[in-house]
Amino acid sequence: MILKNFVVFEGIDGAGTSTQINILKEKKEAERFFFTAEPTDSPTGKFLRTVLKGNVELDPRTSAYLFAADRAEHLWGKSGSNCGIEKKCSDGKIVISDRYFFSSLTYQSVTCGEELPRLLNSAFPLPQILFFFKISPEISLKRVDVRGEREIYEKIDFLQATEERYEKLMDEYESKNTGMKIVRLDASKSKEEVSAQIWQELSKLL
Ligand code: TYD
């Protein structure tokens, strides 16, 4: 199922999804959008942030469950200020999320195999548009290092494996003809070039 008015940005760490969201926030049309991200700011999402910092070590399968639980709140719950997005979409807001279940099908498939993340995420709707930020892990890690401290997944081998999974996943969804529009962006380009390409697609929704 496609959730109308729902737009997702995906890519490995340092691909520039947050930068592009910040550019959109500055636009005069910004009040038509609701900006959000996963992990959310719900209690589950906040706990996941501490896990990502390396403060709590969990079995990788537990993390996969938590990311999916946080996603359920994001779509349907009220436990965080950015939760309940399904309702927002049906009320006519264009909801733009920095990450969604494609992150679980890539990152968590590296840590605990493909089967569990797919199972845990099978009930969530697809977005109307998925922007995939394609970038080499070498470039993306340089950007992460400029930003500051590394999180647990921000290592070259890990991001290489994740990027490969993203590519495969995009091919898979393209071949399935689900009705979700996939826009592949060359995220190594300047932020102005990337944002122009995003706007070309997003402005069609307004
Ligand atoms: P990120 O989106 O890069 O946010 P920030 O810039 O605030 O650090 O960080 C989220 C991290 O969580 C990123 O490394 C990907 C990871 N993640 C998963 O592993 N699985 C998921 O399902 C989600 C949503 C994120």
PDB file of C-alpha atoms and ligand atoms in Angstrom:
ATOM      1  CA  MET A   1       0.000   0.000   0.000  1.00  0.00           C
ATOM      2  CA  ILE A   2       1.154   3.548  -0.793  1.00  0.00           C
ATOM      3  CA  LEU A   3       0.739   6.298   1.793  1.00  0.00           C
ATOM      4  CA  LYS A   4      -0.154   9.364  -0.270  1.00  0.00           C
ATOM      5  CA  ASN A   5       1.708  12.604   0.560  1.00  0.00           C
ATOM      6  CA  PHE A   6       4.494  10.673   2.258  1.00  0.00           C
ATOM      7  CA  VAL A   7       8.041  11.337   1.042  1.00  0.00           C
ATOM      8  CA  VAL A   8      11.175   9.589   2.302  1.00  0.00           C
ATOM      9  CA  PHE A   9      14.875  10.426   2.048  1.00  0.00           C
ATOM     10  CA  GLU A  10      17.274   7.472   2.310  1.00  0.00           C
ATOM     11  CA  GLY A  11      21.005   6.922   2.025  1.00  0.00           C
ATOM     12  CA  ILE A  12      24.033   5.946   4.078  1.00  0.00           C
ATOM     13  CA  ASP A  13      25.366   8.228   6.828  1.00  0.00           C
ATOM     14  CA  GLY A  14      26.837  11.418   5.391  1.00  0.00           C
ATOM     15  CA  ALA A  15      24.833  11.185   2.150  1.00  0.00           C
ATOM     16  CA  GLY A  16      23.287  14.591   2.880  1.00  0.00           C
ATOM     17  CA  THR A  17      19.641  13.816   3.659  1.00  0.00           C
ATOM     18  CA  SER A  18      19.548  16.134   6.706  1.00  0.00           C
ATOM     19  CA  THR A  19      21.241  18.944   4.756  1.00  0.00           C
ATOM     20  CA  GLN A  20      18.567  18.692   2.073  1.00  0.00           C
ATOM     21  CA  ILE A  21      15.784  18.721   4.667  1.00  0.00           C
ATOM     22  CA  ASN A  22      17.268  21.900   6.149  1.00  0.00           C
ATOM     23  CA  ILE A  23      17.274  23.518   2.703  1.00  0.00           C
ATOM     24  CA  LEU A  24      13.591  22.622   2.254  1.00  0.00           C
ATOM     25  CA  LYS A  25      12.735  24.086   5.654  1.00  0.00           C
ATOM     26  CA  GLU A  26      13.929  27.494   4.387  1.00  0.00           C
ATOM     27  CA  LYS A  27      11.577  27.531   1.389  1.00  0.00           C
ATOM     28  CA  LYS A  28       8.518  29.761   1.360  1.00  0.00           C
ATOM     29  CA  GLU A  29       6.402  26.673   0.647  1.00  0.00           C
ATOM     30  CA  ALA A  30       7.693  25.029   3.864  1.00  0.00           C
ATOM     31  CA  GLU A  31       4.385  25.366   5.725  1.00  0.00           C
ATOM     32  CA  ARG A  32       2.877  22.785   3.339  1.00  0.00           C
ATOM     33  CA  PHE A  33       5.403  20.246   4.650  1.00  0.00           C
ATOM     34  CA  PHE A  34       5.817  18.400   7.911  1.00  0.00           C
ATOM     35  CA  PHE A  35       9.445  17.466   8.494  1.00  0.00           C
ATOM     36  CA  THR A  36      10.305  14.397  10.482  1.00  0.00           C
ATOM     37  CA  ALA A  37      13.003  11.768  10.973  1.00  0.00           C
ATOM     38  CA  GLU A  38      13.696   8.277  12.265  1.00  0.00           C
ATOM     39  CA  PRO A  39      14.617   7.467  14.951  1.00  0.00           C
ATOM     40  CA  THR A  40      11.769   9.734  16.153  1.00  0.00           C
ATOM     41  CA  ASP A  41      11.742  11.779  19.347  1.00  0.00           C
ATOM     42  CA  SER A  42       9.458   9.244  21.063  1.00  0.00           C
ATOM     43  CA  PRO A  43      10.873   7.438  24.134  1.00  0.00           C
ATOM     44  CA  THR A  44      11.749   4.475  21.876  1.00  0.00           C
ATOM     45  CA  GLY A  45      13.486   6.765  19.395  1.00  0.00           C
ATOM     46  CA  LYS A  46      15.422   8.527  22.158  1.00  0.00           C
ATOM     47  CA  PHE A  47      16.567   5.193  23.502  1.00  0.00           C
ATOM     48  CA  LEU A  48      17.710   4.223  19.987  1.00  0.00           C
ATOM     49  CA  ARG A  49      19.801   7.410  19.834  1.00  0.00           C
ATOM     50  CA  THR A  50      21.684   6.297  22.948  1.00  0.00           C
ATOM     51  CA  VAL A  51      22.175   2.865  21.362  1.00  0.00           C
ATOM     52  CA  LEU A  52      23.570   4.531  18.215  1.00  0.00           C
ATOM     53  CA  LYS A  53      26.054   6.478  20.330  1.00  0.00           C
ATOM     54  CA  GLY A  54      27.314   3.154  21.697  1.00  0.00           C
ATOM     55  CA  ASN A  55      26.118   3.821  25.259  1.00  0.00           C
ATOM     56  CA  VAL A  56      24.045   0.619  25.418  1.00  0.00           C
ATOM     57  CA  GLU A  57      25.026  -2.575  23.632  1.00  0.00           C
ATOM     58  CA  LEU A  58      22.062  -4.574  22.346  1.00  0.00           C
ATOM     59  CA  ASP A  59      21.724  -7.808  20.460  1.00  0.00           C
ATOM     60  CA  PRO A  60      21.340  -6.695  16.787  1.00  0.00           C
ATOM     61  CA  ARG A  61      17.931  -8.386  16.640  1.00  0.00           C
ATOM     62  CA  THR A  62      16.727  -6.278  19.566  1.00  0.00           C
ATOM     63  CA  SER A  63      17.747  -3.142  17.655  1.00  0.00           C
ATOM     64  CA  ALA A  64      15.777  -4.359  14.635  1.00  0.00           C
ATOM     65  CA  TYR A  65      12.668  -4.748  16.814  1.00  0.00           C
ATOM     66  CA  LEU A  66      13.168  -1.304  18.347  1.00  0.00           C
ATOM     67  CA  PHE A  67      13.570   0.469  15.000  1.00  0.00           C
ATOM     68  CA  ALA A  68      10.340  -1.195  13.860  1.00  0.00           C
ATOM     69  CA  ALA A  69       8.551  -0.300  17.124  1.00  0.00           C
ATOM     70  CA  ASP A  70       9.673   3.318  16.781  1.00  0.00           C
ATOM     71  CA  ARG A  71       8.357   3.278  13.206  1.00  0.00           C
ATOM     72  CA  ALA A  72       4.938   2.103  14.400  1.00  0.00           C
ATOM     73  CA  GLU A  73       4.802   5.108  16.743  1.00  0.00           C
ATOM     74  CA  HIS A  74       6.006   7.362  13.930  1.00  0.00           C
ATOM     75  CA  LEU A  75       3.103   6.256  11.730  1.00  0.00           C
ATOM     76  CA  TRP A  76       0.323   5.698  14.208  1.00  0.00           C
ATOM     77  CA  GLY A  77       1.323   6.790  17.719  1.00  0.00           C
ATOM     78  CA  LYS A  78       1.371   9.871  19.905  1.00  0.00           C
ATOM     79  CA  SER A  79       4.459   9.294  22.053  1.00  0.00           C
ATOM     80  CA  GLY A  80       6.654  11.868  20.275  1.00  0.00           C
ATOM     81  CA  SER A  81       6.138  15.318  18.737  1.00  0.00           C
ATOM     82  CA  ASN A  82       6.879  13.938  15.245  1.00  0.00           C
ATOM     83  CA  CYS A  83       4.618  10.866  15.576  1.00  0.00           C
ATOM     84  CA  GLY A  84       1.229  10.152  13.997  1.00  0.00           C
ATOM     85  CA  ILE A  85       2.320  10.934  10.442  1.00  0.00           C
ATOM     86  CA  GLU A  86      -0.299   8.736   8.752  1.00  0.00           C
ATOM     87  CA  LYS A  87      -2.998  11.103  10.022  1.00  0.00           C
ATOM     88  CA  LYS A  88      -0.984  14.146   8.922  1.00  0.00           C
ATOM     89  CA  CYS A  89      -0.729  12.720   5.400  1.00  0.00           C
ATOM     90  CA  SER A  90      -4.460  12.078   5.233  1.00  0.00           C
ATOM     91  CA  ASP A  91      -5.080  15.651   6.482  1.00  0.00           C
ATOM     92  CA  GLY A  92      -3.194  16.912   3.411  1.00  0.00           C
ATOM     93  CA  LYS A  93       0.268  17.691   4.818  1.00  0.00           C
ATOM     94  CA  ILE A  94       3.214  16.527   2.769  1.00  0.00           C
ATOM     95  CA  VAL A  95       5.288  14.587   5.278  1.00  0.00           C
ATOM     96  CA  ILE A  96       9.019  14.384   4.576  1.00  0.00           C
ATOM     97  CA  SER A  97      10.959  11.853   6.606  1.00  0.00           C
ATOM     98  CA  ASP A  98      14.713  11.572   6.983  1.00  0.00           C
ATOM     99  CA  ARG A  99      14.844   7.712   6.881  1.00  0.00           C
ATOM    100  CA  TYR A 100      12.135   5.029   6.975  1.00  0.00           C
ATOM    101  CA  PHE A 101      12.018   1.242   6.829  1.00  0.00           C
ATOM    102  CA  PHE A 102      14.499   1.071   3.945  1.00  0.00           C
ATOM    103  CA  SER A 103      17.123   1.954   6.593  1.00  0.00           C
ATOM    104  CA  SER A 104      16.139  -1.162   8.519  1.00  0.00           C
ATOM    105  CA  LEU A 105      16.242  -3.346   5.385  1.00  0.00           C
ATOM    106  CA  THR A 106      19.798  -2.151   4.739  1.00  0.00           C
ATOM    107  CA  TYR A 107      21.535  -1.354   8.061  1.00  0.00           C
ATOM    108  CA  GLN A 108      19.873  -4.127  10.116  1.00  0.00           C
ATOM    109  CA  SER A 109      20.252  -6.658   7.318  1.00  0.00           C
ATOM    110  CA  VAL A 110      24.011  -6.181   7.685  1.00  0.00           C
ATOM    111  CA  THR A 111      23.893  -6.820  11.440  1.00  0.00           C
ATOM    112  CA  CYS A 112      21.255  -9.551  11.682  1.00  0.00           C
ATOM    113  CA  GLY A 113      20.521 -10.868   8.203  1.00  0.00           C
ATOM    114  CA  GLU A 114      17.716 -10.040   5.797  1.00  0.00           C
ATOM    115  CA  GLU A 115      14.886 -12.132   7.139  1.00  0.00           C
ATOM    116  CA  LEU A 116      14.073 -10.482  10.466  1.00  0.00           C
ATOM    117  CA  PRO A 117      14.085  -6.832   9.231  1.00  0.00           C
ATOM    118  CA  ARG A 118      11.823  -7.822   6.324  1.00  0.00           C
ATOM    119  CA  LEU A 119       9.441  -9.632   8.640  1.00  0.00           C
ATOM    120  CA  LEU A 120       9.283  -6.759  11.130  1.00  0.00           C
ATOM    121  CA  ASN A 121       8.717  -4.138   8.439  1.00  0.00           C
ATOM    122  CA  SER A 122       6.282  -5.961   6.184  1.00  0.00           C
ATOM    123  CA  ALA A 123       3.157  -4.194   7.499  1.00  0.00           C
ATOM    124  CA  PHE A 124       4.253  -0.604   6.908  1.00  0.00           C
ATOM    125  CA  PRO A 125       2.937   1.412   3.944  1.00  0.00           C
ATOM    126  CA  LEU A 126       5.241   2.567   1.151  1.00  0.00           C
ATOM    127  CA  PRO A 127       5.884   6.279   0.628  1.00  0.00           C
ATOM    128  CA  GLN A 128       4.623   8.053  -2.490  1.00  0.00           C
ATOM    129  CA  ILE A 129       8.171   9.166  -3.344  1.00  0.00           C
ATOM    130  CA  LEU A 130      11.485   7.706  -2.223  1.00  0.00           C
ATOM    131  CA  PHE A 131      14.598   9.800  -2.799  1.00  0.00           C
ATOM    132  CA  PHE A 132      17.689   7.604  -2.722  1.00  0.00           C
ATOM    133  CA  PHE A 133      20.931   9.509  -2.063  1.00  0.00           C
ATOM    134  CA  LYS A 134      23.631   7.517  -3.805  1.00  0.00           C
ATOM    135  CA  ILE A 135      27.182   8.167  -2.593  1.00  0.00           C
ATOM    136  CA  SER A 136      30.451   6.348  -2.083  1.00  0.00           C
ATOM    137  CA  PRO A 137      31.171   5.513   1.572  1.00  0.00           C
ATOM    138  CA  GLU A 138      34.612   7.168   1.287  1.00  0.00           C
ATOM    139  CA  ILE A 139      33.036  10.550   0.535  1.00  0.00           C
ATOM    140  CA  SER A 140      30.203  10.102   3.010  1.00  0.00           C
ATOM    141  CA  LEU A 141      32.532   9.204   5.904  1.00  0.00           C
ATOM    142  CA  LYS A 142      34.600  12.323   5.252  1.00  0.00           C
ATOM    143  CA  ARG A 143      31.436  14.361   5.668  1.00  0.00           C
ATOM    144  CA  VAL A 144      30.552  12.486   8.872  1.00  0.00           C
ATOM    145  CA  ASP A 145      34.006  13.251  10.296  1.00  0.00           C
ATOM    146  CA  VAL A 146      33.654  16.970   9.570  1.00  0.00           C
ATOM    147  CA  ARG A 147      30.367  16.862  11.530  1.00  0.00           C
ATOM    148  CA  GLY A 148      31.933  15.360  14.665  1.00  0.00           C
ATOM    149  CA  GLU A 149      31.753  12.116  16.652  1.00  0.00           C
ATOM    150  CA  ARG A 150      31.131   8.847  14.826  1.00  0.00           C
ATOM    151  CA  GLU A 151      28.149   6.652  15.727  1.00  0.00           C
ATOM    152  CA  ILE A 152      28.283   2.839  15.867  1.00  0.00           C
ATOM    153  CA  TYR A 153      27.491   2.231  12.191  1.00  0.00           C
ATOM    154  CA  GLU A 154      29.822   4.929  10.859  1.00  0.00           C
ATOM    155  CA  LYS A 155      32.675   2.682   9.716  1.00  0.00           C
ATOM    156  CA  ILE A 156      33.886   2.175   6.156  1.00  0.00           C
ATOM    157  CA  ASP A 157      33.242  -1.588   5.871  1.00  0.00           C
ATOM    158  CA  PHE A 158      29.829  -1.273   7.386  1.00  0.00           C
ATOM    159  CA  LEU A 159      28.782   1.615   5.160  1.00  0.00           C
ATOM    160  CA  GLN A 160      30.111  -0.211   2.085  1.00  0.00           C
ATOM    161  CA  ALA A 161      27.911  -3.197   2.909  1.00  0.00           C
ATOM    162  CA  THR A 162      24.966  -0.894   3.585  1.00  0.00           C
ATOM    163  CA  GLU A 163      25.396   1.044   0.315  1.00  0.00           C
ATOM    164  CA  GLU A 164      25.443  -2.245  -1.634  1.00  0.00           C
ATOM    165  CA  ARG A 165      22.210  -3.293   0.036  1.00  0.00           C
ATOM    166  CA  TYR A 166      20.581   0.048  -0.766  1.00  0.00           C
ATOM    167  CA  GLU A 167      21.444  -0.366  -4.456  1.00  0.00           C
ATOM    168  CA  LYS A 168      19.987  -3.880  -4.541  1.00  0.00           C
ATOM    169  CA  LEU A 169      16.894  -2.791  -2.652  1.00  0.00           C
ATOM    170  CA  MET A 170      16.230   0.095  -5.061  1.00  0.00           C
ATOM    171  CA  ASP A 171      16.536  -2.299  -8.025  1.00  0.00           C
ATOM    172  CA  GLU A 172      14.197  -4.728  -6.297  1.00  0.00           C
ATOM    173  CA  TYR A 173      11.511  -2.107  -5.631  1.00  0.00           C
ATOM    174  CA  GLU A 174      11.829  -0.666  -9.127  1.00  0.00           C
ATOM    175  CA  SER A 175      11.235  -4.081 -10.656  1.00  0.00           C
ATOM    176  CA  LYS A 176       8.206  -4.716  -8.415  1.00  0.00           C
ATOM    177  CA  ASN A 177       6.207  -1.772  -9.860  1.00  0.00           C
ATOM    178  CA  THR A 178       4.621  -0.924  -6.531  1.00  0.00           C
ATOM    179  CA  GLY A 179       3.515   2.567  -7.563  1.00  0.00           C
ATOM    180  CA  MET A 180       6.145   4.178  -5.309  1.00  0.00           C
ATOM    181  CA  LYS A 181       8.284   6.637  -7.274  1.00  0.00           C
ATOM    182  CA  ILE A 182      12.010   6.122  -6.748  1.00  0.00           C
ATOM    183  CA  VAL A 183      14.257   9.092  -7.499  1.00  0.00           C
ATOM    184  CA  ARG A 184      17.969   8.277  -7.505  1.00  0.00           C
ATOM    185  CA  LEU A 185      20.173  11.245  -6.706  1.00  0.00           C
ATOM    186  CA  ASP A 186      23.903  11.567  -7.220  1.00  0.00           C
ATOM    187  CA  ALA A 187      24.631  12.785  -3.693  1.00  0.00           C
ATOM    188  CA  SER A 188      28.280  13.502  -4.456  1.00  0.00           C
ATOM    189  CA  LYS A 189      27.109  16.576  -6.402  1.00  0.00           C
ATOM    190  CA  SER A 190      26.881  20.003  -4.769  1.00  0.00           C
ATOM    191  CA  LYS A 191      24.034  20.546  -2.323  1.00  0.00           C
ATOM    192  CA  GLU A 192      22.562  23.154  -4.704  1.00  0.00           C
ATOM    193  CA  GLU A 193      22.439  20.680  -7.595  1.00  0.00           C
ATOM    194  CA  VAL A 194      20.894  17.971  -5.420  1.00  0.00           C
ATOM    195  CA  SER A 195      18.312  20.353  -3.974  1.00  0.00           C
ATOM    196  CA  ALA A 196      17.292  21.531  -7.461  1.00  0.00           C
ATOM    197  CA  GLN A 197      16.636  17.936  -8.483  1.00  0.00           C
ATOM    198  CA  ILE A 198      14.604  17.293  -5.335  1.00  0.00           C
ATOM    199  CA  TRP A 199      12.540  20.420  -5.845  1.00  0.00           C
ATOM    200  CA  GLN A 200      11.759  19.447  -9.418  1.00  0.00           C
ATOM    201  CA  GLU A 201       9.943  16.389  -8.051  1.00  0.00           C
ATOM    202  CA  LEU A 202       8.505  17.813  -4.842  1.00  0.00           C
ATOM    203  CA  SER A 203       6.973  20.895  -6.433  1.00  0.00           C
ATOM    204  CA  LYS A 204       4.751  18.553  -8.459  1.00  0.00           C
ATOM    205  CA  LEU A 205       3.029  17.554  -5.213  1.00  0.00           C
ATOM    206  CA  LEU A 206       2.044  21.129  -4.310  1.00  0.00           C
TER     207      LEU A 206
HETATM  208  P1  TYD B   1      21.168   9.614  11.038  1.00  0.00           P
HETATM  209  O1  TYD B   1      19.924   9.471  10.246  1.00  0.00           O
HETATM  210  O2  TYD B   1      22.420   9.708  10.294  1.00  0.00           O
HETATM  211  O3  TYD B   1      20.891  10.813  11.981  1.00  0.00           O
HETATM  212  P2  TYD B   1      21.942  11.789  12.651  1.00  0.00           P
HETATM  213  O4  TYD B   1      22.454  12.611  11.520  1.00  0.00           O
HETATM  214  O5  TYD B   1      21.055  12.538  13.600  1.00  0.00           O
HETATM  215  O6  TYD B   1      22.966  10.927  13.326  1.00  0.00           O
HETATM  216  O7  TYD B   1      21.370   8.482  12.135  1.00  0.00           O
HETATM  217  C1  TYD B   1      20.579   7.464  12.313  1.00  0.00           C
HETATM  218  C2  TYD B   1      21.381   6.190  12.329  1.00  0.00           C
HETATM  219  O8  TYD B   1      20.476   5.136  12.604  1.00  0.00           O
HETATM  220  C3  TYD B   1      22.041   5.865  11.016  1.00  0.00           C
HETATM  221  O9  TYD B   1      23.337   5.342  11.243  1.00  0.00           O
HETATM  222  C4  TYD B   1      21.181   4.766  10.446  1.00  0.00           C
HETATM  223  C5  TYD B   1      20.604   4.121  11.663  1.00  0.00           C
HETATM  224  N1  TYD B   1      19.295   3.494  11.425  1.00  0.00           N
HETATM  225  C6  TYD B   1      19.215   2.104  11.367  1.00  0.00           C
HETATM  226  O10 TYD B   1      20.222   1.410  11.495  1.00  0.00           O
HETATM  227  N2  TYD B   1      18.007   1.524  11.148  1.00  0.00           N
HETATM  228  C7  TYD B   1      16.849   2.227  11.005  1.00  0.00           C
HETATM  229  O11 TYD B   1      15.760   1.644  10.797  1.00  0.00           O
HETATM  230  C8  TYD B   1      16.945   3.672  11.078  1.00  0.00           C
HETATM  231  C9  TYD B   1      15.708   4.495  10.927  1.00  0.00           C
HETATM  232  C10 TYD B   1      18.185   4.255  11.292  1.00  0.00           C
END
